[in-house]
Short mmCIF file of C-alpha atoms and ligand atoms in Angstrom, two decimals:
data_model
loop_
_atom_site.label_atom_id
_atom_site.label_comp_id
_atom_site.label_asym_id
_atom_site.label_seq_id
_atom_site.Cartn_x
_atom_site.Cartn_y
_atom_site.Cartn_z
CA MET A 1 96.68 90.66 68.11
CA TYR A 2 98.03 93.30 70.50
CA THR A 3 101.51 91.99 69.65
CA GLU A 4 103.39 95.23 70.18
CA ILE A 5 101.82 95.91 73.59
CA ILE A 6 102.39 92.35 74.79
CA GLN A 7 105.98 92.25 73.52
CA ARG A 8 106.74 95.53 75.29
CA PHE A 9 105.36 94.14 78.55
CA LEU A 10 107.28 90.83 78.24
CA SER A 11 110.52 92.65 77.61
CA GLU A 12 109.97 95.19 80.45
CA CYS A 13 109.26 92.43 82.97
CA ASP A 14 111.72 89.95 81.50
CA TYR A 15 109.08 87.25 81.06
CA ILE A 16 109.12 84.63 78.30
CA ASN A 17 105.34 84.60 77.89
CA ILE A 18 101.96 85.17 79.52
CA HIS A 19 99.95 82.06 80.34
CA PRO A 20 96.60 83.51 81.50
CA ARG A 21 95.14 81.41 84.32
CA ALA A 22 93.56 84.11 86.51
CA ALA A 23 92.00 87.56 86.09
CA LEU A 24 92.43 89.84 89.12
CA ILE A 25 89.46 92.16 89.03
CA ASP A 26 88.76 95.42 90.84
CA MET A 27 85.18 96.10 91.99
CA ASP A 28 84.18 99.79 92.24
CA GLY A 29 84.19 101.53 88.87
CA THR A 30 85.03 98.19 87.20
CA LEU A 31 82.21 95.78 88.09
CA TYR A 32 79.87 98.46 89.46
CA ASP A 33 79.13 101.96 88.29
CA SER A 34 79.55 102.99 91.90
CA MET A 35 82.21 105.67 91.88
CA PRO A 36 79.90 108.71 91.51
CA SER A 37 77.98 107.54 94.63
CA HIS A 38 81.19 106.84 96.56
CA ALA A 39 82.52 110.30 95.70
CA LYS A 40 79.24 111.91 96.85
CA ALA A 41 79.26 109.91 100.10
CA TRP A 42 82.89 110.85 100.82
CA ARG A 43 82.15 114.49 100.08
CA GLN A 44 79.15 114.54 102.44
CA MET A 45 81.11 112.84 105.24
CA ALA A 46 83.91 115.39 104.83
CA SER A 47 81.47 118.25 104.87
CA GLU A 48 79.99 116.97 108.16
CA ILE A 49 83.42 117.50 109.78
CA GLY A 50 83.71 120.98 108.26
CA LEU A 51 85.70 120.15 105.12
CA GLU A 52 84.47 121.22 101.69
CA LEU A 53 86.36 119.00 99.26
CA PRO A 54 85.72 118.61 95.51
CA GLU A 55 84.24 115.25 94.45
CA ALA A 56 87.02 114.89 91.86
CA ASP A 57 89.52 114.40 94.73
CA PHE A 58 87.84 111.14 95.64
CA PHE A 59 88.25 109.69 92.16
CA ARG A 60 92.00 110.16 92.67
CA TYR A 61 91.95 108.39 96.06
CA GLU A 62 89.97 105.51 94.56
CA GLY A 63 91.50 102.11 95.32
CA ARG A 64 92.80 103.11 98.74
CA THR A 65 91.21 101.58 101.82
CA GLY A 66 88.79 103.85 103.69
CA ALA A 67 91.26 104.22 106.57
CA SER A 68 94.03 105.30 104.23
CA THR A 69 91.74 107.84 102.48
CA ILE A 70 90.73 109.37 105.82
CA ASP A 71 94.36 109.54 106.92
CA ILE A 72 95.36 111.40 103.74
CA ILE A 73 92.50 113.89 104.14
CA PHE A 74 93.56 114.54 107.75
CA ARG A 75 97.21 115.07 106.82
CA GLN A 76 96.22 117.43 104.03
CA GLU A 77 93.58 119.43 105.92
CA PHE A 78 94.63 119.20 109.59
CA GLY A 79 98.38 118.60 109.28
CA ARG A 80 98.22 115.33 111.24
CA GLY A 81 97.26 111.73 110.64
CA ALA A 82 93.84 110.43 111.76
CA THR A 83 93.65 108.35 114.94
CA ASP A 84 92.39 104.78 114.72
CA SER A 85 89.07 105.73 116.29
CA GLU A 86 88.62 108.66 113.86
CA LYS A 87 89.33 106.33 110.92
CA LYS A 88 86.85 103.80 112.23
CA GLU A 89 84.07 106.28 113.02
CA LEU A 90 84.41 108.36 109.84
CA TYR A 91 84.56 105.28 107.59
CA ARG A 92 81.50 103.93 109.39
CA ARG A 93 79.73 107.22 108.65
CA LYS A 94 80.82 107.19 104.99
CA THR A 95 79.56 103.63 104.48
CA GLU A 96 76.28 104.60 106.17
CA ILE A 97 75.79 107.51 103.74
CA PHE A 98 76.70 105.28 100.77
CA ALA A 99 74.25 102.60 101.91
CA SER A 100 71.44 105.17 102.13
CA MET A 101 71.92 106.26 98.51
CA PRO A 102 70.03 104.72 95.54
CA ALA A 103 71.42 101.28 94.61
CA VAL A 104 74.23 101.40 92.06
CA SER A 105 74.10 99.37 88.85
CA PRO A 106 76.50 96.75 87.56
CA MET A 107 78.83 98.30 84.99
CA PRO A 108 77.60 97.56 81.44
CA GLY A 109 79.97 94.98 79.93
CA ALA A 110 81.10 93.56 83.30
CA GLY A 111 78.83 90.50 83.11
CA GLN A 112 79.93 89.76 79.55
CA MET A 113 83.58 89.94 80.61
CA LEU A 114 83.04 87.61 83.59
CA ASP A 115 81.12 85.08 81.46
CA PHE A 116 83.85 84.97 78.85
CA LEU A 117 86.55 84.40 81.47
CA ASP A 118 84.49 81.53 82.84
CA VAL A 119 84.00 79.96 79.41
CA VAL A 120 87.74 79.95 78.70
CA GLY A 121 88.58 78.61 82.18
CA ILE A 122 90.29 81.69 83.60
CA LYS A 123 89.81 82.01 87.39
CA ARG A 124 88.16 85.22 88.54
CA ILE A 125 89.56 86.86 91.67
CA LEU A 126 88.08 89.98 93.25
CA VAL A 127 90.65 92.53 94.45
CA THR A 128 89.05 95.54 96.10
CA GLY A 129 90.09 98.21 98.60
CA SER A 130 86.48 98.29 99.73
CA GLY A 131 85.09 96.75 102.88
CA GLN A 132 81.62 98.04 102.02
CA SER A 133 79.19 95.16 102.52
CA THR A 134 76.45 97.01 100.56
CA LEU A 135 78.25 95.97 97.36
CA LEU A 136 80.24 92.92 98.48
CA ASP A 137 76.99 91.23 99.50
CA ARG A 138 75.43 91.95 96.10
CA LEU A 139 78.16 90.28 94.04
CA ASP A 140 76.48 86.87 94.23
CA VAL A 141 73.18 88.38 93.08
CA ASP A 142 74.51 90.52 90.23
CA PHE A 143 77.26 88.14 89.06
CA PRO A 144 76.09 84.68 90.23
CA GLY A 145 78.91 82.21 90.81
CA SER A 146 81.62 84.62 89.66
CA PHE A 147 83.51 85.13 92.92
CA SER A 148 83.50 82.41 95.54
CA LYS A 149 84.17 83.69 99.06
CA ASP A 150 87.70 82.26 99.11
CA LEU A 151 88.64 84.07 95.89
CA ARG A 152 88.22 87.62 97.19
CA VAL A 153 90.76 90.11 98.53
CA THR A 154 89.03 93.00 100.31
CA SER A 155 90.17 95.76 102.68
CA ARG A 156 89.83 93.20 105.48
CA ASP A 157 92.63 91.06 104.00
CA VAL A 158 95.36 93.70 103.60
CA LYS A 159 97.46 95.94 105.80
CA ILE A 160 98.47 98.64 103.31
CA GLY A 161 96.22 98.29 100.27
CA LYS A 162 96.52 99.87 96.82
CA PRO A 163 98.66 101.56 95.45
CA SER A 164 100.96 99.07 97.17
CA PRO A 165 101.25 95.81 95.18
CA GLU A 166 100.14 94.02 98.40
CA PRO A 167 96.51 93.20 97.41
CA TYR A 168 97.60 91.84 94.03
CA LEU A 169 100.41 89.78 95.59
CA LYS A 170 97.82 88.36 97.97
CA ALA A 171 95.43 87.65 95.06
CA MET A 172 98.14 85.72 93.19
CA GLU A 173 98.81 83.72 96.33
CA ILE A 174 95.17 82.67 96.74
CA ALA A 175 94.84 81.94 93.01
CA GLY A 176 98.10 79.97 93.03
CA VAL A 177 99.50 81.86 90.04
CA LYS A 178 102.70 83.71 89.14
CA PRO A 179 102.74 87.30 87.80
CA ASN A 180 102.93 86.09 84.18
CA GLU A 181 99.95 83.76 84.73
CA CYS A 182 97.40 86.49 85.41
CA PHE A 183 96.29 89.97 84.45
CA VAL A 184 94.74 92.90 86.31
CA ILE A 185 91.56 94.81 85.39
CA GLU A 186 91.33 98.24 87.03
CA ASN A 187 89.65 101.59 86.49
CA ALA A 188 91.61 103.82 88.90
CA PRO A 189 95.16 105.20 88.68
CA LEU A 190 96.12 103.90 92.17
CA GLY A 191 94.78 100.42 91.35
CA VAL A 192 96.70 100.42 88.08
CA GLU A 193 99.80 101.47 90.01
CA ALA A 194 99.34 98.48 92.34
CA GLY A 195 98.98 96.00 89.46
CA HIS A 196 101.98 97.46 87.66
CA ALA A 197 104.08 97.33 90.85
CA ALA A 198 103.22 93.62 91.17
CA LYS A 199 104.66 93.16 87.63
CA ILE A 200 101.33 91.92 86.28
CA PHE A 201 99.92 92.88 82.85
CA THR A 202 97.53 95.66 83.83
CA ILE A 203 94.46 96.65 81.86
CA GLY A 204 93.10 100.14 82.58
CA VAL A 205 89.41 100.72 81.84
CA ASN A 206 88.55 104.38 82.03
CA THR A 207 84.97 104.41 83.32
CA GLY A 208 85.13 107.71 85.22
CA PRO A 209 85.87 111.40 84.72
CA LEU A 210 89.69 111.16 84.65
CA ARG A 211 91.76 111.55 81.48
CA PRO A 212 92.76 108.14 79.98
CA GLU A 213 96.38 109.33 80.06
CA GLU A 214 96.25 109.17 83.87
CA LEU A 215 95.81 105.39 83.65
CA ALA A 216 98.64 105.06 81.14
CA GLU A 217 100.89 107.25 83.30
CA ALA A 218 100.07 105.09 86.34
CA GLY A 219 101.45 102.09 84.43
CA ALA A 220 98.52 100.58 82.50
CA ASP A 221 99.80 98.35 79.70
CA ILE A 222 96.66 99.06 77.69
CA VAL A 223 93.71 101.42 78.24
CA PHE A 224 90.08 100.90 77.13
CA SER A 225 87.44 103.63 77.19
CA SER A 226 84.63 101.48 78.66
CA MET A 227 83.95 98.03 80.07
CA THR A 228 81.84 97.18 77.02
CA SER A 229 84.72 97.94 74.64
CA PHE A 230 87.06 95.94 76.89
CA ALA A 231 84.64 92.98 77.01
CA GLU A 232 84.47 93.00 73.19
CA ALA A 233 88.27 93.08 72.92
CA LEU A 234 88.97 90.49 75.63
CA PRO A 235 88.92 87.35 73.41
CA TYR A 236 91.47 88.96 71.08
CA LEU A 237 93.65 90.04 73.99
CA ILE A 238 93.62 86.50 75.42
CA TYR A 239 94.51 85.17 71.98
CA GLY A 240 97.40 87.65 71.94
CA PHE A 241 98.62 86.41 75.34
CA ILE A 242 98.54 82.78 74.22
CA THR A 243 100.22 83.30 70.87
CA ASN A 244 103.01 85.73 71.83
CA SER A 245 106.29 84.60 73.30
CA ARG A 246 109.02 87.08 73.98
CA ASN A 247 110.88 87.99 70.87
CA LEU A 248 114.53 87.67 71.95
CA ASN A 249 116.03 89.11 68.75
MG1 MG B 301 88.01 100.83 91.08
#
């Protein structure tokens, strides 16, 4: 199963095999159908400081920390970086708008994926650029027992954030695994870029409005069109990891 894709990855990264011990899992757009609300909240915050930006822009920034997103908007629109107090205040305002919006739903298929990982003994690690407590606090309610507090990397734990490999390197450290002992599950191009840069097998799940090619171009080793189709395929993919060793011929 998935032999060609796995062999290509092993040869690119010069690994002998993949021994899956941990899944490094993004939150927004992966576990929660939250990206449309985030994009709306960002757009409203921007409009309050006189900037009319298309919502689609925010799907491309997805994965970055709030501070990094604000800095990019400032460089683009004002020709200078944002100060620390601007980053803090504007991110506070964006989280306030997001928190006032109707509650977002767990992504269909996410629970099934998490349950399967648990059954086969693969550790689940949360790796998010978010620091938004509205969702972080709901994880235990929506996905009980899935992410203990010490198995989470959030915006509070990183300096740079995605698309740097930093959050995924940190996640491997807390899981105690090597790059060929885990895999990444991401919905956004910048998150995929981060997983790929960490030399981890990276699964792109296209749950938003972007073209699937954008995930492949960012470095996804395989792309699924929804979390439900990924959850269905996951047992076969794991089987593929376990049964493929690098073909050295
Ligand atoms: Mg995401």
